[in-house]
């Protein structure tokens, strides 16, 4: 088990922010996961579970224990016309997607190149291009911190919704996820009706894509649109798209007839936060060493050496402008610690 003191979290957050934790523990087996749970029970100190820190903004040193899974085994179990694939929570998500495509197991292609670990996919219910992790999660295996017991949590019990799960709310800090079991199909049914997947395939002269071709296209689209955290620190979409009630929506639509929107249900509409931010003139602008990406207004970036507080100051300035102009709140999707 890796167990370090006064450990730099710089390599563990995609915003590229320097912060130190008092202790850093990484478990790479079930036994080590149970030992880690015991350590968290016995040490009376705050703790923070991380994956690859790609949805994380550190604003200070962490005076407690940072925990990460490094379990990265993978096993298969046939289940009728599907296959159950049990994957260690510390495996890199995109390495898992690549593995699935190579092994003719389908359902994860549209989630290609999302940064992070397998464990976090089950917490965040990651999603992109019309797919989300909940579509393929069968169950989650974890060690319960309170008593060190190994537990299995069925997908139906995880209350998955848009980027939501119980792990983010009432189960927060209760479990160390050790494995996620996905249910994948040997039949490839491509989902092409989202974003510019079809246009990109057409440009490449591909009519009926293979799983690998679809993965390649998704990767290419993402690389065009999103900054690479290795080059420009960021945590993907910084804000969630606000969902507003009918009355607010109708007022906004009268004021801004060109405003894009998507129905959520009969009473609510979702408005793209990127549009709101762009309308406030923030796209491409900076405040100190933090800024808004010039191609995607939803992505806040570290222009070099920014502190977490500088990013928070920028976040507050954007929220205030959106509030003043549109009378609605946008909330961060990123965990601010
Ligand atoms: C360039 C870029 C593009 C992105 N694009 C997308 C996108 O298209 N769709 C999308 O959904 N997200 C996207 N994201 C956000 C991010 O990739 C996801 O939120 C991802 O799941 C985070 O994984 P992580 O391993 O870095 O988790 P972290 O950010 O480190 O942690 C996320 C959460 O998971 C918990 N957690 C992690 N591991 C465990 C474990 N073993 N046990 C218990 N809890 C755990 C943490 O406590 C935390 O609450 C993007 C991020 C970046 C930087």
Tab-separated table of C-alpha atoms and ligand atoms in Angstrom:
chain	number	residue	atom	x	y	z
A	1	UNK	CA	0.000	0.000	0.000
A	2	UNK	CA	1.349	3.406	-0.908
A	3	UNK	CA	1.322	5.603	2.193
A	4	UNK	CA	3.004	9.020	1.951
A	5	UNK	CA	3.183	12.145	4.145
A	6	UNK	CA	3.047	15.762	2.954
A	7	UNK	CA	2.330	14.610	-0.546
A	8	UNK	CA	1.889	16.864	-3.590
A	9	UNK	CA	-1.468	16.548	-5.347
A	10	UNK	CA	-0.222	18.324	-8.467
A	11	UNK	CA	-0.122	15.091	-10.532
A	12	UNK	CA	-3.553	14.133	-9.170
A	13	UNK	CA	-5.707	16.990	-10.493
A	14	UNK	CA	-6.257	17.911	-14.137
A	15	UNK	CA	-6.564	21.628	-13.285
A	16	UNK	CA	-2.822	21.458	-12.597
A	17	UNK	CA	-3.104	23.088	-9.187
A	18	UNK	CA	-0.380	22.725	-6.587
A	19	UNK	CA	-1.692	21.602	-3.197
A	20	UNK	CA	-0.305	19.263	-0.561
A	21	UNK	CA	-2.152	16.719	1.588
A	22	UNK	CA	-0.994	15.662	5.030
A	23	UNK	CA	-1.219	11.960	4.107
A	24	UNK	CA	-1.821	10.086	0.835
A	25	UNK	CA	-2.905	6.440	0.752
A	26	UNK	CA	-3.334	4.304	-2.368
A	27	UNK	CA	-4.799	0.799	-2.133
A	28	UNK	CA	-4.204	-1.813	-4.837
A	29	UNK	CA	-5.992	-4.923	-3.539
A	30	UNK	CA	-9.137	-5.834	-1.614
A	31	UNK	CA	-7.072	-6.431	1.500
A	32	UNK	CA	-5.486	-2.986	1.201
A	33	UNK	CA	-8.936	-1.446	0.644
A	34	UNK	CA	-10.122	-2.996	3.940
A	35	UNK	CA	-6.924	-1.762	5.670
A	36	UNK	CA	-7.567	1.722	4.270
A	37	UNK	CA	-11.150	1.676	5.576
A	38	UNK	CA	-9.817	0.702	9.022
A	39	UNK	CA	-7.290	3.528	8.874
A	40	UNK	CA	-10.029	6.054	8.009
A	41	UNK	CA	-12.146	4.746	10.908
A	42	UNK	CA	-9.349	4.984	13.419
A	43	UNK	CA	-7.788	8.304	12.389
A	44	UNK	CA	-10.027	11.128	13.524
A	45	UNK	CA	-9.285	13.297	10.509
A	46	UNK	CA	-11.067	14.465	7.345
A	47	UNK	CA	-10.535	12.403	4.232
A	48	UNK	CA	-11.006	12.884	0.502
A	49	UNK	CA	-11.436	10.024	-1.967
A	50	UNK	CA	-10.114	10.846	-5.417
A	51	UNK	CA	-9.745	9.146	-8.770
A	52	UNK	CA	-7.642	11.060	-11.293
A	53	UNK	CA	-8.879	14.437	-10.026
A	54	UNK	CA	-10.495	15.368	-13.324
A	55	UNK	CA	-13.609	16.768	-11.676
A	56	UNK	CA	-11.761	18.408	-8.815
A	57	UNK	CA	-10.692	21.961	-7.963
A	58	UNK	CA	-8.270	22.209	-5.044
A	59	UNK	CA	-8.353	25.596	-3.330
A	60	UNK	CA	-6.061	24.820	-0.392
A	61	UNK	CA	-3.741	22.222	1.108
A	62	UNK	CA	-5.717	19.278	2.482
A	63	UNK	CA	-5.161	18.735	6.214
A	64	UNK	CA	-6.254	15.128	6.138
A	65	UNK	CA	-5.950	11.852	4.236
A	66	UNK	CA	-6.380	11.639	0.480
A	67	UNK	CA	-7.312	8.124	-0.677
A	68	UNK	CA	-7.135	6.640	-4.155
A	69	UNK	CA	-7.766	3.194	-5.618
A	70	UNK	CA	-5.064	1.627	-7.757
A	71	UNK	CA	-6.957	-1.674	-8.247
A	72	UNK	CA	-6.897	-2.295	-11.985
A	73	UNK	CA	-7.759	-5.955	-12.587
A	74	UNK	CA	-10.334	-7.017	-15.166
A	75	UNK	CA	-12.340	-10.252	-15.362
A	76	UNK	CA	-15.138	-11.529	-17.592
A	77	UNK	CA	-18.236	-13.570	-16.937
A	78	UNK	CA	-20.581	-14.577	-19.780
A	79	UNK	CA	-24.254	-13.811	-19.037
A	80	UNK	CA	-26.463	-15.008	-21.904
A	81	UNK	CA	-26.135	-12.655	-24.855
A	82	UNK	CA	-24.208	-10.225	-22.668
A	83	UNK	CA	-20.918	-10.298	-20.795
A	84	UNK	CA	-20.386	-9.028	-17.277
A	85	UNK	CA	-17.018	-7.293	-17.054
A	86	UNK	CA	-15.676	-6.641	-13.552
A	87	UNK	CA	-13.131	-3.847	-13.566
A	88	UNK	CA	-10.877	-2.486	-10.810
A	89	UNK	CA	-11.872	1.044	-9.784
A	90	UNK	CA	-8.361	2.423	-10.353
A	91	UNK	CA	-8.226	1.480	-14.024
A	92	UNK	CA	-8.223	4.459	-16.351
A	93	UNK	CA	-11.708	4.802	-17.865
A	94	UNK	CA	-10.551	5.283	-21.450
A	95	UNK	CA	-8.156	2.326	-21.231
A	96	UNK	CA	-11.219	0.271	-20.269
A	97	UNK	CA	-13.223	1.607	-23.252
A	98	UNK	CA	-10.303	0.757	-25.586
A	99	UNK	CA	-10.148	-2.746	-24.063
A	100	UNK	CA	-13.903	-3.258	-24.649
A	101	UNK	CA	-13.638	-2.226	-28.307
A	102	UNK	CA	-10.675	-4.578	-28.815
A	103	UNK	CA	-12.618	-7.445	-27.217
A	104	UNK	CA	-15.846	-6.856	-29.214
A	105	UNK	CA	-17.814	-5.870	-26.135
A	106	UNK	CA	-20.131	-2.969	-26.800
A	107	UNK	CA	-21.949	-0.134	-25.086
A	108	UNK	CA	-19.099	2.135	-23.952
A	109	UNK	CA	-17.863	3.522	-27.319
A	110	UNK	CA	-19.642	6.902	-27.033
A	111	UNK	CA	-17.936	7.491	-23.685
A	112	UNK	CA	-14.462	7.331	-25.241
A	113	UNK	CA	-11.759	9.702	-23.986
A	114	UNK	CA	-13.615	10.910	-20.884
A	115	UNK	CA	-10.796	11.458	-18.380
A	116	UNK	CA	-10.812	9.688	-15.028
A	117	UNK	CA	-11.010	6.287	-13.382
A	118	UNK	CA	-13.505	3.448	-13.613
A	119	UNK	CA	-14.510	4.009	-9.952
A	120	UNK	CA	-15.499	7.625	-10.606
A	121	UNK	CA	-17.628	6.585	-13.611
A	122	UNK	CA	-20.007	4.988	-11.120
A	123	UNK	CA	-20.018	8.037	-8.829
A	124	UNK	CA	-20.401	10.676	-11.526
A	125	UNK	CA	-22.544	8.700	-13.966
A	126	UNK	CA	-20.300	10.085	-16.689
A	127	UNK	CA	-22.025	10.846	-19.943
A	128	UNK	CA	-21.381	12.050	-23.471
A	129	UNK	CA	-22.766	11.737	-26.997
A	130	UNK	CA	-26.115	10.322	-25.958
A	131	UNK	CA	-24.726	7.637	-23.613
A	132	UNK	CA	-24.055	7.468	-19.895
A	133	UNK	CA	-22.295	5.029	-17.578
A	134	UNK	CA	-25.624	4.042	-15.979
A	135	UNK	CA	-26.655	2.449	-19.311
A	136	UNK	CA	-24.019	-0.261	-18.785
A	137	UNK	CA	-23.383	-0.401	-15.012
A	138	UNK	CA	-24.680	-3.685	-13.584
A	139	UNK	CA	-23.417	-3.318	-10.020
A	140	UNK	CA	-20.786	-1.566	-7.913
A	141	UNK	CA	-18.545	-3.377	-5.422
A	142	UNK	CA	-17.182	-1.459	-2.462
A	143	UNK	CA	-15.763	-1.641	1.026
A	144	UNK	CA	-18.005	0.102	3.549
A	145	UNK	CA	-15.811	2.467	5.550
A	146	UNK	CA	-17.947	2.238	8.717
A	147	UNK	CA	-17.279	-1.492	9.274
A	148	UNK	CA	-14.885	-2.693	6.550
A	149	UNK	CA	-17.535	-4.986	5.031
A	150	UNK	CA	-17.423	-5.800	1.319
A	151	UNK	CA	-20.743	-4.833	-0.225
A	152	UNK	CA	-22.409	-5.034	-3.630
A	153	UNK	CA	-24.645	-2.174	-4.702
A	154	UNK	CA	-27.057	-2.892	-7.536
A	155	UNK	CA	-27.253	-0.229	-10.255
A	156	UNK	CA	-31.002	0.193	-9.522
A	157	UNK	CA	-30.127	1.240	-5.969
A	158	UNK	CA	-27.579	3.880	-7.012
A	159	UNK	CA	-30.318	6.387	-8.110
A	160	UNK	CA	-28.549	7.300	-11.328
A	161	UNK	CA	-29.628	10.511	-13.033
A	162	UNK	CA	-27.976	13.212	-15.152
A	163	UNK	CA	-24.384	13.243	-13.681
A	164	UNK	CA	-25.919	12.109	-10.402
A	165	UNK	CA	-25.867	9.130	-8.084
A	166	UNK	CA	-26.332	8.313	-4.406
A	167	UNK	CA	-22.506	8.280	-4.074
A	168	UNK	CA	-22.568	12.069	-4.505
A	169	UNK	CA	-25.216	12.598	-1.847
A	170	UNK	CA	-26.374	10.301	0.982
A	171	UNK	CA	-23.592	7.755	0.299
A	172	UNK	CA	-20.840	10.383	0.094
A	173	UNK	CA	-17.670	9.243	1.930
A	174	UNK	CA	-19.320	5.971	3.002
A	175	UNK	CA	-17.750	3.587	0.484
A	176	UNK	CA	-14.391	2.858	-1.103
A	177	UNK	CA	-15.405	1.600	-4.527
A	178	UNK	CA	-13.167	-1.320	-5.462
A	179	UNK	CA	-14.782	-2.641	-8.669
A	180	UNK	CA	-17.510	-1.739	-11.117
A	181	UNK	CA	-19.292	-4.517	-13.018
A	182	UNK	CA	-20.521	-3.478	-16.473
A	183	UNK	CA	-23.005	-5.402	-18.620
A	184	UNK	CA	-21.805	-5.263	-22.216
A	185	UNK	CA	-23.213	-6.678	-25.409
A	186	UNK	CA	-21.513	-8.702	-28.108
A	187	UNK	CA	-23.859	-7.041	-30.614
A	188	UNK	CA	-22.754	-3.593	-31.770
A	189	UNK	CA	-25.656	-1.144	-32.061
A	190	UNK	CA	-24.013	2.208	-32.846
A	191	UNK	CA	-25.577	5.354	-31.387
A	192	UNK	CA	-24.871	8.028	-33.995
A	193	UNK	CA	-27.641	10.568	-33.436
A	194	UNK	CA	-25.828	12.957	-31.180
A	195	UNK	CA	-23.680	16.010	-31.877
A	196	UNK	CA	-21.786	15.823	-35.142
A	197	UNK	CA	-21.009	12.080	-35.103
A	198	UNK	CA	-22.808	11.448	-38.399
A	199	UNK	CA	-21.230	14.476	-40.096
A	200	UNK	CA	-17.746	13.406	-38.996
A	201	UNK	CA	-18.357	9.816	-40.211
A	202	UNK	CA	-19.626	11.135	-43.534
A	203	UNK	CA	-16.540	13.298	-43.904
A	204	UNK	CA	-14.435	10.162	-43.460
A	205	UNK	CA	-16.556	8.313	-46.051
A	206	UNK	CA	-17.847	5.826	-43.449
A	207	UNK	CA	-21.438	4.609	-43.855
A	208	UNK	CA	-21.638	1.788	-41.306
A	209	UNK	CA	-18.958	2.352	-38.671
A	210	UNK	CA	-17.252	-0.412	-36.755
A	211	UNK	CA	-16.960	0.098	-32.995
A	212	UNK	CA	-13.337	1.171	-33.506
A	213	UNK	CA	-14.344	3.703	-36.198
A	214	UNK	CA	-17.003	5.162	-33.894
A	215	UNK	CA	-14.489	5.394	-31.049
A	216	UNK	CA	-11.975	7.117	-33.354
A	217	UNK	CA	-14.590	9.656	-34.455
A	218	UNK	CA	-15.654	10.436	-30.873
A	219	UNK	CA	-11.998	10.902	-29.893
A	220	UNK	CA	-11.391	13.216	-32.852
A	221	UNK	CA	-14.490	15.339	-32.086
A	222	UNK	CA	-13.547	15.619	-28.415
A	223	UNK	CA	-9.964	16.576	-29.254
A	224	UNK	CA	-11.205	19.371	-31.534
A	225	UNK	CA	-13.612	20.726	-28.930
A	226	UNK	CA	-11.983	20.303	-25.542
A	227	UNK	CA	-8.606	21.432	-24.240
A	228	UNK	CA	-6.168	18.647	-23.317
A	229	UNK	CA	-5.543	18.952	-19.551
A	230	UNK	CA	-1.881	18.035	-20.164
A	231	UNK	CA	-1.557	21.250	-22.157
A	232	UNK	CA	-4.121	23.548	-20.488
A	233	UNK	CA	-5.306	22.606	-17.005
A	234	UNK	CA	-9.082	22.163	-16.753
A	235	UNK	CA	-11.772	19.877	-15.332
A	236	UNK	CA	-14.095	19.631	-18.346
A	237	UNK	CA	-17.494	21.298	-17.944
A	238	UNK	CA	-17.155	23.531	-14.917
A	239	UNK	CA	-20.876	24.340	-14.554
A	240	UNK	CA	-24.014	22.232	-14.761
A	241	UNK	CA	-26.700	23.221	-17.242
A	242	UNK	CA	-29.417	24.958	-15.198
A	243	UNK	CA	-32.917	23.516	-15.193
A	244	UNK	CA	-35.619	26.169	-14.803
A	245	UNK	CA	-39.371	26.068	-14.174
A	246	UNK	CA	-41.870	26.935	-16.899
A	247	UNK	CA	-42.585	30.453	-15.616
A	248	UNK	CA	-38.907	31.465	-15.575
A	249	UNK	CA	-38.373	29.780	-18.927
A	250	UNK	CA	-41.247	31.684	-20.553
A	251	UNK	CA	-39.964	35.003	-19.188
A	252	UNK	CA	-36.472	34.239	-20.551
A	253	UNK	CA	-37.805	33.122	-23.907
A	254	UNK	CA	-39.728	36.388	-24.321
A	255	UNK	CA	-36.567	38.340	-23.504
A	256	UNK	CA	-34.137	36.118	-25.486
A	257	UNK	CA	-36.061	34.359	-28.289
A	258	UNK	CA	-32.822	32.881	-29.698
A	259	UNK	CA	-31.966	31.107	-26.404
A	260	UNK	CA	-31.359	27.363	-26.927
A	261	UNK	CA	-33.259	25.026	-24.572
A	262	UNK	CA	-34.118	21.357	-24.089
A	263	UNK	CA	-37.279	20.013	-22.442
A	264	UNK	CA	-36.685	18.067	-19.210
A	265	UNK	CA	-40.334	17.321	-18.419
A	266	UNK	CA	-43.688	19.104	-18.761
A	267	UNK	CA	-42.704	21.668	-16.135
A	268	UNK	CA	-38.969	22.190	-16.667
A	269	UNK	CA	-36.511	23.227	-19.394
A	270	UNK	CA	-32.729	22.880	-19.460
A	271	UNK	CA	-30.673	25.829	-20.727
A	272	UNK	CA	-27.065	25.327	-21.878
A	273	UNK	CA	-24.808	27.102	-19.358
A	274	UNK	CA	-22.243	27.583	-22.161
A	275	UNK	CA	-24.732	29.817	-24.020
A	276	UNK	CA	-25.466	31.884	-20.904
A	277	UNK	CA	-21.735	32.365	-20.214
A	278	UNK	CA	-21.006	33.200	-23.842
A	279	UNK	CA	-23.812	35.800	-23.888
A	280	UNK	CA	-22.174	37.486	-20.888
A	281	UNK	CA	-19.034	37.883	-23.004
A	282	UNK	CA	-16.852	35.508	-20.999
A	283	UNK	CA	-15.706	33.131	-23.759
A	284	UNK	CA	-11.928	33.456	-24.162
A	285	UNK	CA	-11.602	36.010	-21.304
A	286	UNK	CA	-9.300	35.726	-18.296
A	287	UNK	CA	-9.292	36.900	-14.718
A	288	UNK	CA	-5.785	36.652	-13.307
A	289	UNK	CA	-4.249	33.354	-14.364
A	290	UNK	CA	-7.630	31.627	-14.741
A	291	UNK	CA	-9.791	31.947	-17.817
A	292	UNK	CA	-12.662	30.708	-19.954
A	293	UNK	CA	-11.683	28.487	-22.864
A	294	UNK	CA	-11.935	30.240	-26.221
A	295	UNK	CA	-13.792	27.376	-27.956
A	296	UNK	CA	-16.001	26.127	-25.116
A	297	UNK	CA	-17.446	28.631	-22.636
A	298	UNK	CA	-18.332	25.883	-20.151
A	299	UNK	CA	-14.677	25.020	-19.575
A	300	UNK	CA	-12.637	27.116	-17.140
A	301	UNK	CA	-8.896	26.792	-17.634
A	302	UNK	CA	-5.677	27.331	-15.744
A	303	UNK	CA	-3.687	29.611	-18.039
A	304	UNK	CA	-0.515	28.748	-16.104
A	305	UNK	CA	0.230	28.766	-12.389
A	306	UNK	CA	-3.324	29.684	-11.309
A	307	UNK	CA	-4.301	28.944	-7.733
A	308	UNK	CA	-7.602	27.246	-6.928
A	309	UNK	CA	-8.818	30.532	-5.392
A	310	UNK	CA	-8.231	32.356	-8.679
A	311	UNK	CA	-10.456	29.819	-10.441
A	312	UNK	CA	-13.104	30.270	-7.721
A	313	UNK	CA	-12.950	34.075	-8.135
A	314	UNK	CA	-13.537	33.607	-11.872
A	315	UNK	CA	-16.387	31.174	-11.145
A	316	UNK	CA	-18.072	33.744	-8.859
A	317	UNK	CA	-17.659	36.551	-11.409
A	318	UNK	CA	-19.314	34.420	-14.113
A	319	UNK	CA	-22.132	33.351	-11.774
A	320	UNK	CA	-22.786	37.009	-10.840
A	321	UNK	CA	-22.966	38.107	-14.492
A	322	UNK	CA	-25.331	35.259	-15.419
A	323	UNK	CA	-27.499	36.097	-12.391
A	324	UNK	CA	-27.604	39.795	-13.293
A	325	UNK	CA	-28.377	39.300	-16.968
A	326	UNK	CA	-30.712	36.277	-16.857
A	327	UNK	CA	-31.893	36.147	-13.228
A	328	UNK	CA	-30.867	32.474	-12.841
A	329	UNK	CA	-28.165	30.589	-10.960
A	330	UNK	CA	-25.543	28.344	-12.513
A	331	UNK	CA	-23.841	25.881	-10.158
A	332	UNK	CA	-20.431	24.240	-10.448
A	333	UNK	CA	-20.337	20.586	-11.503
A	334	UNK	CA	-16.726	20.358	-10.308
A	335	UNK	CA	-15.981	19.338	-6.688
A	336	UNK	CA	-14.435	22.385	-5.036
A	337	UNK	CA	-12.292	21.365	-2.049
B	1	LIG	C1	-11.108	17.512	-20.509
B	1	LIG	C2	-12.221	16.909	-19.685
B	1	LIG	C3	-13.364	16.450	-20.330
B	1	LIG	C4	-14.412	15.865	-19.590
B	1	LIG	N1	-15.503	15.398	-20.258
B	1	LIG	C5	-16.512	14.809	-19.568
B	1	LIG	C6	-17.643	14.272	-20.242
B	1	LIG	O1	-17.727	14.304	-21.471
B	1	LIG	N2	-18.617	13.683	-19.500
B	1	LIG	C7	-18.537	13.592	-18.142
B	1	LIG	O2	-19.451	13.042	-17.531
B	1	LIG	N3	-17.463	14.087	-17.476
B	1	LIG	C8	-16.460	14.690	-18.146
B	1	LIG	N4	-15.376	15.207	-17.464
B	1	LIG	C9	-15.331	15.123	-16.002
B	1	LIG	C10	-14.556	13.888	-15.469
B	1	LIG	O3	-13.854	13.267	-16.497
B	1	LIG	C11	-15.497	12.883	-14.802
B	1	LIG	O4	-16.229	13.489	-13.758
B	1	LIG	C12	-14.733	11.665	-14.255
B	1	LIG	O5	-15.609	10.651	-13.877
B	1	LIG	C13	-13.841	12.015	-13.074
B	1	LIG	O6	-13.026	10.891	-12.825
B	1	LIG	P1	-11.821	10.954	-11.804
B	1	LIG	O7	-11.274	9.574	-11.683
B	1	LIG	O8	-10.873	12.004	-12.225
B	1	LIG	O9	-12.576	11.340	-10.471
B	1	LIG	P2	-12.331	12.508	-9.407
B	1	LIG	O10	-12.585	13.828	-10.038
B	1	LIG	O11	-11.022	12.324	-8.750
B	1	LIG	O12	-13.500	12.149	-8.387
B	1	LIG	C14	-14.854	12.240	-8.795
B	1	LIG	C15	-15.747	11.724	-7.673
B	1	LIG	O13	-15.635	10.313	-7.589
B	1	LIG	C16	-15.312	9.931	-6.258
B	1	LIG	N5	-14.471	8.714	-6.363
B	1	LIG	C17	-13.470	8.499	-7.240
B	1	LIG	N6	-12.958	7.271	-7.071
B	1	LIG	C18	-13.655	6.684	-6.061
B	1	LIG	C19	-13.586	5.411	-5.399
B	1	LIG	N7	-12.706	4.460	-5.742
B	1	LIG	N8	-14.457	5.170	-4.388
B	1	LIG	C20	-15.363	6.106	-4.016
B	1	LIG	N9	-15.468	7.321	-4.603
B	1	LIG	C21	-14.628	7.606	-5.609
B	1	LIG	C22	-14.635	11.135	-5.648
B	1	LIG	O14	-14.735	11.136	-4.237
B	1	LIG	C23	-15.418	12.266	-6.292
B	1	LIG	O15	-16.634	12.465	-5.599
B	1	LIG	C24	-14.301	15.773	-18.176
B	1	LIG	C25	-13.135	16.227	-17.537
B	1	LIG	C26	-12.103	16.788	-18.273
B	1	LIG	C27	-10.865	17.232	-17.578
